[in-house]
GROMACS .gro file of C-alpha atoms in nm:
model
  358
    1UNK     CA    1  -4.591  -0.108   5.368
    2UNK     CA    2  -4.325  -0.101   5.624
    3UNK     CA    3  -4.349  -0.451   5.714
    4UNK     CA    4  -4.348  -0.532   5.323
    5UNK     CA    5  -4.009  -0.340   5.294
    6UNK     CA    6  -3.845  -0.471   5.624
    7UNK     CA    7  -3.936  -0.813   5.452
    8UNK     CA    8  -3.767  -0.700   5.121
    9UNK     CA    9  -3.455  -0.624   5.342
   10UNK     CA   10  -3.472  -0.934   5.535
   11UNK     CA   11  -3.467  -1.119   5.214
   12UNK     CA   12  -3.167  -0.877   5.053
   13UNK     CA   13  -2.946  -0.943   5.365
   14UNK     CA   14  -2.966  -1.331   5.309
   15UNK     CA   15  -2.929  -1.346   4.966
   16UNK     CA   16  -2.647  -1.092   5.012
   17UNK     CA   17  -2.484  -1.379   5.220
   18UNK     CA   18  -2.611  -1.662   4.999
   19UNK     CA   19  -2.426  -1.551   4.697
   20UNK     CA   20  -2.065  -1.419   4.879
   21UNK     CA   21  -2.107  -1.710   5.018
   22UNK     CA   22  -2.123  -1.947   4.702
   23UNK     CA   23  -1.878  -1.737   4.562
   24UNK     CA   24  -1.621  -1.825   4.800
   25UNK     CA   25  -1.714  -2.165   4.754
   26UNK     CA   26  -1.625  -2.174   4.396
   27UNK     CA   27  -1.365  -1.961   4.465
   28UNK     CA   28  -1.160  -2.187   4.700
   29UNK     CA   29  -1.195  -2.479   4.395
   30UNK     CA   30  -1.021  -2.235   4.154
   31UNK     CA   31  -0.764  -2.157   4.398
   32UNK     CA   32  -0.660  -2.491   4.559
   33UNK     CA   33  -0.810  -2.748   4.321
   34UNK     CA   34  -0.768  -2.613   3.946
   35UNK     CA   35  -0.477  -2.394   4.126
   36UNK     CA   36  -0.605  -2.088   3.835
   37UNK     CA   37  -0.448  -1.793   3.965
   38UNK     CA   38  -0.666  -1.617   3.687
   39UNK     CA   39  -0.977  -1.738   3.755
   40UNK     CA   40  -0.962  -1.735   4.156
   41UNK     CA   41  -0.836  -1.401   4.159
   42UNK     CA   42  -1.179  -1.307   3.898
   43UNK     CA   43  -1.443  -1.458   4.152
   44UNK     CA   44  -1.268  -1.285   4.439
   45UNK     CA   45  -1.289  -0.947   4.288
   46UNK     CA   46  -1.692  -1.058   4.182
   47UNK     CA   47  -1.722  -1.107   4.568
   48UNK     CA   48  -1.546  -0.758   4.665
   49UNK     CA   49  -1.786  -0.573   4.363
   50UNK     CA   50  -2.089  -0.726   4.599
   51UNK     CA   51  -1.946  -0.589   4.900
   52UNK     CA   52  -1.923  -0.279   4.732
   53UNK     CA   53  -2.275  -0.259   4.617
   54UNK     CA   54  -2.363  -0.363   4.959
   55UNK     CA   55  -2.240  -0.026   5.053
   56UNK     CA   56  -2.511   0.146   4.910
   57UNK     CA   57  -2.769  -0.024   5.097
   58UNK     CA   58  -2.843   0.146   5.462
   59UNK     CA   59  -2.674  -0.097   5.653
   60UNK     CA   60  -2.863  -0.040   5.992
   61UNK     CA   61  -3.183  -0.179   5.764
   62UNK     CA   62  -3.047  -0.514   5.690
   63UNK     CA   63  -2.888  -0.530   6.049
   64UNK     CA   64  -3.232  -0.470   6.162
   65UNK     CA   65  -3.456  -0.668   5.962
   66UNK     CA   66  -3.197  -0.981   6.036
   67UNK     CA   67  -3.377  -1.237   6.211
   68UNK     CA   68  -3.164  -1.558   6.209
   69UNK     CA   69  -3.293  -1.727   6.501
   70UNK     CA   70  -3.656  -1.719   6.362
   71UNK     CA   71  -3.589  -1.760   5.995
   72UNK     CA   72  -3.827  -2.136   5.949
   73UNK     CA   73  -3.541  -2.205   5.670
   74UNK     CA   74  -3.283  -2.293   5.954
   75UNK     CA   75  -3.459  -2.614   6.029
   76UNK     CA   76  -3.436  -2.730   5.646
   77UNK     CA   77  -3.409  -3.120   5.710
   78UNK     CA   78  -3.021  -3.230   5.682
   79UNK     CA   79  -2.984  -3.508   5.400
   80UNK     CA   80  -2.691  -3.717   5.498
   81UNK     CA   81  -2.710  -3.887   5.167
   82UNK     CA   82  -2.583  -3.581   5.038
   83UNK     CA   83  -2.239  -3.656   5.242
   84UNK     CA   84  -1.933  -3.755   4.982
   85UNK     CA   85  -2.053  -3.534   4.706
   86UNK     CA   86  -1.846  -3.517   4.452
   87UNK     CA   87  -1.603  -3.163   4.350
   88UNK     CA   88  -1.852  -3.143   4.019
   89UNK     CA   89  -2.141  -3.145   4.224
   90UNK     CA   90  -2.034  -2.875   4.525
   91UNK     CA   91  -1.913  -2.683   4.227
   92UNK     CA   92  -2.263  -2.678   4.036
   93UNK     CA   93  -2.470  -2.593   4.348
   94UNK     CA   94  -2.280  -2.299   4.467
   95UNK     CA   95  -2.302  -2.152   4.106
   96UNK     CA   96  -2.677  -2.244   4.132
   97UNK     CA   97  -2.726  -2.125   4.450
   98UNK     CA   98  -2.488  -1.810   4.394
   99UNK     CA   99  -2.719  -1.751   4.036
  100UNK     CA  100  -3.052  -1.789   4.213
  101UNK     CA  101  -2.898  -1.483   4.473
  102UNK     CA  102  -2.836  -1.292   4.236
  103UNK     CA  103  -3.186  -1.308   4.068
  104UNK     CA  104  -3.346  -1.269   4.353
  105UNK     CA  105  -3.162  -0.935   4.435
  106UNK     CA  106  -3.218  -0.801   4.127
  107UNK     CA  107  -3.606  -0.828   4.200
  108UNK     CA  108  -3.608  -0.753   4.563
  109UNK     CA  109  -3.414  -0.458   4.503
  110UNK     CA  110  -3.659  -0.260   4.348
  111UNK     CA  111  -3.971  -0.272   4.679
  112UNK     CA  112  -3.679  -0.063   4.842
  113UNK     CA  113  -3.614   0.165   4.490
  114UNK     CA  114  -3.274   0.049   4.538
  115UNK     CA  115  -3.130   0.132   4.238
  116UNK     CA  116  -2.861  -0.237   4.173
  117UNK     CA  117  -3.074  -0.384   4.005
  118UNK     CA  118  -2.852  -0.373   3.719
  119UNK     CA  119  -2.569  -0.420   3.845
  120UNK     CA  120  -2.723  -0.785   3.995
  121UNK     CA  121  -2.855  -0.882   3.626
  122UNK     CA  122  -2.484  -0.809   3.528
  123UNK     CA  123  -2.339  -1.002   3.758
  124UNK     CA  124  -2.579  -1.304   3.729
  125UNK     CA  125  -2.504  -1.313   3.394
  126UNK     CA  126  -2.121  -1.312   3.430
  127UNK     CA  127  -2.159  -1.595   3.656
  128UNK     CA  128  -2.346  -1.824   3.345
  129UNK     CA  129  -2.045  -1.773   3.165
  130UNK     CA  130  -1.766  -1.815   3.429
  131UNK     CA  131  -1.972  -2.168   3.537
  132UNK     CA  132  -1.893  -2.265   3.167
  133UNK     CA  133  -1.552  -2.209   3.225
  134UNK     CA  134  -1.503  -2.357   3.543
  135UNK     CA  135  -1.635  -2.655   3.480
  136UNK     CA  136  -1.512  -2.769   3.172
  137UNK     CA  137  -1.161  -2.651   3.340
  138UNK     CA  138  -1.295  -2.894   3.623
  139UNK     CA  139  -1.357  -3.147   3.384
  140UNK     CA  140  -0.980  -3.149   3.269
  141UNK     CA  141  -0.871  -3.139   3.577
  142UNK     CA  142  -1.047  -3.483   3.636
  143UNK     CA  143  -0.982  -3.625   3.342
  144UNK     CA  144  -0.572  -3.576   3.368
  145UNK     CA  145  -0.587  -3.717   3.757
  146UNK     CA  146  -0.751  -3.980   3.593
  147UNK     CA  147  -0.449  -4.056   3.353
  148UNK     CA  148  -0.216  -3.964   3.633
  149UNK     CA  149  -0.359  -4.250   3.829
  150UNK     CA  150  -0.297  -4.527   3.568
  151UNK     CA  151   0.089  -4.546   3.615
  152UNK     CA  152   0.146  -4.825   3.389
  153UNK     CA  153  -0.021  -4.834   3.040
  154UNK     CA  154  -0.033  -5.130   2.812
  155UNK     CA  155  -0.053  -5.075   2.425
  156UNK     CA  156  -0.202  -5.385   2.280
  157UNK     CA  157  -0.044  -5.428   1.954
  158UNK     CA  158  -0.232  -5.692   1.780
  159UNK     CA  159   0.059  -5.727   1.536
  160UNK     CA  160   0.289  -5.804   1.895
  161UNK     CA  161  -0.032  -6.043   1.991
  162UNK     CA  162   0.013  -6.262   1.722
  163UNK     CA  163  -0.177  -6.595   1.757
  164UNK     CA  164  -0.285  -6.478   2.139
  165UNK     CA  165  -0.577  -6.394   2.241
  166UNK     CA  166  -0.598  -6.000   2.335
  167UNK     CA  167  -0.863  -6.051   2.615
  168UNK     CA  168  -0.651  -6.277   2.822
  169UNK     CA  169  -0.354  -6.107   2.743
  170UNK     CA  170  -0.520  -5.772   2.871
  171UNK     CA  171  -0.688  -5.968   3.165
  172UNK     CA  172  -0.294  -6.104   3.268
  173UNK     CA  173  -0.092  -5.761   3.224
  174UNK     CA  174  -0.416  -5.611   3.438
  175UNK     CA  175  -0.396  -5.900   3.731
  176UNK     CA  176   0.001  -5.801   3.753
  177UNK     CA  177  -0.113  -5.394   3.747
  178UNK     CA  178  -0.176  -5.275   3.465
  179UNK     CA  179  -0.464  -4.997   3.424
  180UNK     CA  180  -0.511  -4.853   3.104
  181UNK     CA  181  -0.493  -5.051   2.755
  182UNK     CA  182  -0.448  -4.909   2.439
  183UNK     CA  183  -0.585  -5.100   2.139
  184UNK     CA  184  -0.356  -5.035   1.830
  185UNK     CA  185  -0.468  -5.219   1.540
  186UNK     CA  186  -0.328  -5.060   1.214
  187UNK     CA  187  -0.472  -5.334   0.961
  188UNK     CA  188  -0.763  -5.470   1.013
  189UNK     CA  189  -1.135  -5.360   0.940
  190UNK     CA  190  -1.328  -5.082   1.064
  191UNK     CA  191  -1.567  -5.394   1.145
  192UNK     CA  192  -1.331  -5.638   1.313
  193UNK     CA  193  -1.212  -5.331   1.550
  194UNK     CA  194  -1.512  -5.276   1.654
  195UNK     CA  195  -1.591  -5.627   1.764
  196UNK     CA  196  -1.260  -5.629   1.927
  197UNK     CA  197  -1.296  -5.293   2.132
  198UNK     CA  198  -1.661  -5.395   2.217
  199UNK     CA  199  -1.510  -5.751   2.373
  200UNK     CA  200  -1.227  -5.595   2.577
  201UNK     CA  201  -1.491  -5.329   2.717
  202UNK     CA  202  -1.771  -5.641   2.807
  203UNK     CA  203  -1.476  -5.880   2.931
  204UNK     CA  204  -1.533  -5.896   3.338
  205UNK     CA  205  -1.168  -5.900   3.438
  206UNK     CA  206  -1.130  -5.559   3.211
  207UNK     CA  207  -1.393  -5.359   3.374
  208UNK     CA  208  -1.200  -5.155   3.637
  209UNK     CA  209  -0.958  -5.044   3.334
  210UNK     CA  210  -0.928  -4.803   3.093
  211UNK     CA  211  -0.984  -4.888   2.764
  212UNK     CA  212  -0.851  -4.652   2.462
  213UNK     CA  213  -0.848  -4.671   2.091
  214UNK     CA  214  -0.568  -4.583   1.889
  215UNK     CA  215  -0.664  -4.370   1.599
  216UNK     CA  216  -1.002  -4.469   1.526
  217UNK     CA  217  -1.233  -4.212   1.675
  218UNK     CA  218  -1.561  -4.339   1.534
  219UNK     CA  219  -1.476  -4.696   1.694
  220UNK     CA  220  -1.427  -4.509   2.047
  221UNK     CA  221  -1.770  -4.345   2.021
  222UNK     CA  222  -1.954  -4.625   1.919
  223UNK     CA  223  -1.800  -4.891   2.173
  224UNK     CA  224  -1.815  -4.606   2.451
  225UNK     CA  225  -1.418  -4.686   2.503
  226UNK     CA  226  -1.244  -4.499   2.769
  227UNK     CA  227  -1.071  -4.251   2.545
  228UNK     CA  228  -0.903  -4.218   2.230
  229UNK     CA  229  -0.492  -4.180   2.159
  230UNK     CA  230  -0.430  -3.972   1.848
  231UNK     CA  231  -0.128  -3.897   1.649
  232UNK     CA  232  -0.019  -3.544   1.517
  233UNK     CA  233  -0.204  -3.632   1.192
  234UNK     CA  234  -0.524  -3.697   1.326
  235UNK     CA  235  -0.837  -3.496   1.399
  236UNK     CA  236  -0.827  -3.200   1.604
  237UNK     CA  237  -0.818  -3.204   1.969
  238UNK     CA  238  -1.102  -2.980   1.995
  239UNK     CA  239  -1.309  -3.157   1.751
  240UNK     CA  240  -1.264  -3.479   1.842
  241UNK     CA  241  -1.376  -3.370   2.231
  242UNK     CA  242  -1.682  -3.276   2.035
  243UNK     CA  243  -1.748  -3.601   1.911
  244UNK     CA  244  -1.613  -3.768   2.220
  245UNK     CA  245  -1.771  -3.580   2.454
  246UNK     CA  246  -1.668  -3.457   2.816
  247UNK     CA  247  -1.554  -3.729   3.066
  248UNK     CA  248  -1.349  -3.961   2.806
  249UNK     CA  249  -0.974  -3.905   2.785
  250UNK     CA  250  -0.814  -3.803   2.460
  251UNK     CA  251  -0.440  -3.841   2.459
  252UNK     CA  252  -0.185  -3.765   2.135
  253UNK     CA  253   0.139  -3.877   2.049
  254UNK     CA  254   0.429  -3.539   2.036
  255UNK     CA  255   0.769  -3.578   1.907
  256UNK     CA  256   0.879  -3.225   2.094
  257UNK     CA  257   0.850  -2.958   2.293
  258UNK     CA  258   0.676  -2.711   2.038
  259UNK     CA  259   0.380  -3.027   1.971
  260UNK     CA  260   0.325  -3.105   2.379
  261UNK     CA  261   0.314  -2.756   2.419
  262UNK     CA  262   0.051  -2.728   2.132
  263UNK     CA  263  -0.179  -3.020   2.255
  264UNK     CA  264  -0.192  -2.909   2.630
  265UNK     CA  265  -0.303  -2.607   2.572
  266UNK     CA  266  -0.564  -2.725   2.314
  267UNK     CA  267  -0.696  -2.969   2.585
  268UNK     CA  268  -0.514  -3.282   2.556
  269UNK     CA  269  -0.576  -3.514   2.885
  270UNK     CA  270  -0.190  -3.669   2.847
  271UNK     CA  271   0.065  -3.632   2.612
  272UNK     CA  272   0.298  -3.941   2.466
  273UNK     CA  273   0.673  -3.860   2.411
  274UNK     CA  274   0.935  -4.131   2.280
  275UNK     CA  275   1.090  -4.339   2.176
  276UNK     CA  276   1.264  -4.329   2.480
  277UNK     CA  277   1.463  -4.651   2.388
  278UNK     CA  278   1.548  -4.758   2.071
  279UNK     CA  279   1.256  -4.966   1.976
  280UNK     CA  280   1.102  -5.243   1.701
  281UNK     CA  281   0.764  -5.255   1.832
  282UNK     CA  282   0.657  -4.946   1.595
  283UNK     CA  283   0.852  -4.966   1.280
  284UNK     CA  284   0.766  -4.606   1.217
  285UNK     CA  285   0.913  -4.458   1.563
  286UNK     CA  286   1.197  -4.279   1.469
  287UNK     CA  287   1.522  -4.205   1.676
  288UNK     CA  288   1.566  -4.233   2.058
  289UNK     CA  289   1.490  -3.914   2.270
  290UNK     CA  290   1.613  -3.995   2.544
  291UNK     CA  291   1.546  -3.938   2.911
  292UNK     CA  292   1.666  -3.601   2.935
  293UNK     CA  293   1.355  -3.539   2.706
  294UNK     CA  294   1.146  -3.605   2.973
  295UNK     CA  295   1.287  -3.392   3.245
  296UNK     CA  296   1.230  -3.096   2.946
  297UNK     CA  297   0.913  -3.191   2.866
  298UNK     CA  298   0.811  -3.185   3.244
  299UNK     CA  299   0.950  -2.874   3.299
  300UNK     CA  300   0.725  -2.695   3.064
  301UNK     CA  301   0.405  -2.864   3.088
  302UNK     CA  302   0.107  -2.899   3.351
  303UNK     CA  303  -0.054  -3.215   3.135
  304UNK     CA  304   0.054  -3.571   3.251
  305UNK     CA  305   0.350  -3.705   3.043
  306UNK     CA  306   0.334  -4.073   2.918
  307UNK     CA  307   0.697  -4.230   2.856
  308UNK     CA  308   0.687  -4.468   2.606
  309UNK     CA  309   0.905  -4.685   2.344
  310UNK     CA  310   1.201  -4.925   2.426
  311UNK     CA  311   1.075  -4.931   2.796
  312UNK     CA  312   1.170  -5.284   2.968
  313UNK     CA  313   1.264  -5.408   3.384
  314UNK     CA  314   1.601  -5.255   3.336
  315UNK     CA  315   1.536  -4.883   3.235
  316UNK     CA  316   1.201  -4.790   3.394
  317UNK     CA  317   1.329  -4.682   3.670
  318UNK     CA  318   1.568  -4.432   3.518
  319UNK     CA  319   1.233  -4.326   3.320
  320UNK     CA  320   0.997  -4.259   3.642
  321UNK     CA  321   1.301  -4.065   3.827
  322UNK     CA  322   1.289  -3.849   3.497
  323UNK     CA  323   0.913  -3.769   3.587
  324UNK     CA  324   0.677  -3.936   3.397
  325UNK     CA  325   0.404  -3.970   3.507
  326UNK     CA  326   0.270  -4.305   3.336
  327UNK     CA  327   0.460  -4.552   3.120
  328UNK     CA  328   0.350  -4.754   2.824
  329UNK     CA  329   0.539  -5.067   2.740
  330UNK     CA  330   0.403  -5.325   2.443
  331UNK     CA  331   0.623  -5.590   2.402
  332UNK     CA  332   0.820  -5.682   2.759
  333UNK     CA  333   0.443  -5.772   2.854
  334UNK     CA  334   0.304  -5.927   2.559
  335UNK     CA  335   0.619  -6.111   2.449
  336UNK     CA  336   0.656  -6.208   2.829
  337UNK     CA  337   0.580  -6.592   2.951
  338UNK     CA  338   0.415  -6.503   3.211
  339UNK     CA  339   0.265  -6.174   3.146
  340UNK     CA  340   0.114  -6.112   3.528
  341UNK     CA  341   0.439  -6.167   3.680
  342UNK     CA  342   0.644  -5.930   3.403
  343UNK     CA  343   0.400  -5.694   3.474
  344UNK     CA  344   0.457  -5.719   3.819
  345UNK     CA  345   0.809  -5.685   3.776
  346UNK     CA  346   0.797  -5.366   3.620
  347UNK     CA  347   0.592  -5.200   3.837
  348UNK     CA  348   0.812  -5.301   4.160
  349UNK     CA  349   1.126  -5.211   3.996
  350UNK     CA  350   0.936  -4.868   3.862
  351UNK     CA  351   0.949  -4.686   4.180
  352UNK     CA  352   0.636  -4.549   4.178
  353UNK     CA  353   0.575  -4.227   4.430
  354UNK     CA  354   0.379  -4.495   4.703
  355UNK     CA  355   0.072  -4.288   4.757
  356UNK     CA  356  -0.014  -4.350   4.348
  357UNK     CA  357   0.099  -4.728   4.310
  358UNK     CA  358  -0.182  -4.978   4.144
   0.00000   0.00000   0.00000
C-alpha cells in the first residue's frame, strides 16, 4: 500500500509540473503574442490557484517520491520533425497537455484521500472554455497579420477592366507587387462570378495571392476564395464567419469612426476607410475623407486599416505616413499601360516600413 501511494505522489508531483507548466506556455502567447492583458493575467492567476492547492499536499511526500533521473519517460524519443511548429499548434498541445494534468490529478488525488479533487475537475473544465477563447482570438490574430502583410491591394473592377482580360491583368499588377485582389463585379450573374472567381483562384501566376470577393458571400464559399469584403449593408460579421469559416479573411467597408469601431470589435480581419481622394472609380463613394481620417482611425483601432479611393504615384506616400496599413488602388493599375511597372511604381514611391515590403 505504501509503495501504491508513493506512486500516486510520484505521479501528482509531475502532473503538478505538467500542467503549471503548460499553463505558462499558453500564458506567454496571451501576453506577448495576442498582447491580452485580460486573458494573460486569467491563466496566471489559474497557475497561482494550483500553487495554492499544492499547498495542501505534504510537500516532503512529493519531494520524496520525485525520482527524475529514473522516470523511463525522460528518454521519450525526440521528433525533430516536430521543429517549426506552428503558434496554433504549441498553443493546442499545452492546453492538451495542461487538460490531460488536470484529469489525471483529479483521479490520483483520491489513493492519497486528498480531498482537490474538485477543485482539479473545476479547473479542467475552465481550461475547455478558455482554449475556445484563445484560439479563436489566435485565429484573428493570424488572420489580421495576414492582411497586414499584403501592403498593396488591387480591386478588380470589371467595369474599370473593360475589354481586358482580368487574369492577366491580376497576373501583371501581381508580377509588379501586388498581393491581394478584390473581385468587384456589381452586374453580372451569380453564374458568370462564379466562373470568374473560380479562374483567378486556378490561374498559376495567382496562386501565392489573396483572392477576395466583393459582396457575394455564397460565391466566396463555393470557389474557396481567400476572403470576402462586405459593405455596411451586408450580412453580419459574425454570421458570415459562420458561413465562411475560420482561416478566411472577412473585411468591410466603414465610412467613420463609430462603424470601424463597430466591425473590429465584432471580428472584422481589416477595415476599408475612404475615399481618401476624390474618386470616379465608384460612382457611389461619396465625399473625400481625407488623410487626417486615417491618423483618427489608427488611433482608435487595433484592426489593420486599408486606405482606399483616389489613391495614385503622387499621394501614396502621404497615405502610408498617415498609417495605413495596406492600400487599395483600382484604376492607376488597371488603366495603366504597363500595369507591372505602375505597380511597381507605387509600391517604391509608397514607403513601405522595409521589414513588410512585397
Amino acid at each position: 500500500m505504501a509503495l501504491l501511494r508513493n506512486g500516486a505522489y510520484r505521479i501528482i508531483d509531475a502532473n503538478l509540473n505538467r500542467a503549471r507548466e503548460g499553463l505558462r506556455v499558453v500564458e506567454e502567447i496571451a501576453r506577448f503574442d495576442l498582447e491580452d492583458s485580460p486573458l494573460a493575467s486569467h491563466l496566471k492567476s489559474l497557475r497561482h490557484e494550483i500553487a495554492t492547492i499544492l499547498k495542501e499536499v505534504p510537500g516532503e511526500a512529493l519531494l520524496a517520491a520525485r525520482d527524475s533521473s529514473c522516470d523511463i519517460g525522460k528518454s521519450s524519443h525526440y521528433d525533430k520533425h516536430q521543429d517549426g511548429k506552428e503558434l496554433s499548434e504549441i498553443l493546442k498541445a499545452s492546453m492538451v497537455r495542461t487538460q490531460e494534468a488536470m484529469r489525471v490529478l483529479e483521479e490520483f488525488s483520491r489513493m492519497i484521500d486528498f480531498p482537490a479533487g474538485k477543485k482539479f475537475k473545476d479547473i479542467r473544465f475552465r481550461l475547455y472554455a478558455i482554449e475556445k477563447e484563445i484560439t479563436e482570438k489566435l485565429n484573428l490574430s493570424v488572420r489580421r497579420q495576414v492582411v497586414r502583410n499584403w501592403k498593396l491591394y488591387l480591386i478588380l473592377d470589371k467595369e474599370l477592366i473593360g475589354n481586358k482580360n482580368p487574369l492577366k491583368v491580376a497576373a501583371a499588377a501581381t508580377m509588379g507587387g501586388v498581393s491581394a485582389v478584390q473581385l468587384r463585379c456589381k452586374d453580372i450573374t451569380d453564374k458568370n462570378a462564379f466562373l470568374l472567381v473560380s479562374r483567378l483562384r486556378q490561374f498559376a501566376p495567382l496562386q501565392k495571392v489573396a483572392i477576395i470577393v466583393n459582396d457575394r458571400l455564397d460565391v466566396a464559399v463555393m470557389t474557396e476564395a481567400d476572403g470576402v469584403h462586405l459593405g455596411q449593408d451586408d450580412l453580419p460579421i459574425k454570421e458570415t464567419r459562420k458561413l465562411l469559416g475560420k482561416k478566411r479573411i472577412i473585411g468591410i467597408s466603414t465610412h467613420n469612426q463609430k462603424e470601424a469601431i463597430e466591425a473590429e470589435k465584432e471580428g472584422a480581419d481589416y477595415v476599408s476607410v475612404g475615399p481618401i481622394f476624390p474618386t470616379g472609380t465608384k460612382k457611389d463613394a461619396g465625399s473625400p475623407v481625407g488623410v487626417n481620417k486615417i491618423a483618427e482611425l489608427k488611433k482608435a483601432l487595433r484592426v489593420p486599416l486599408i486606405a482606399i479611393g483616389g489613391i495614385n504615384e503622387t499621394n501614396i506616400k502621404e497615405v502610408v505616413s498617415a498609417g495605413a496599413d495596406v492600400v487599395a488602388v483600382a484604376a492607376v493599375i488597371i488603366k495603366a499601360k504597363d500595369i507591372t511597372e505602375a505597380t511597381k511604381n507605387l509600391i517604391s514611391r509608397a514607403g513601405f516600413p522595409d521589414d513588410a515590403k512585397n
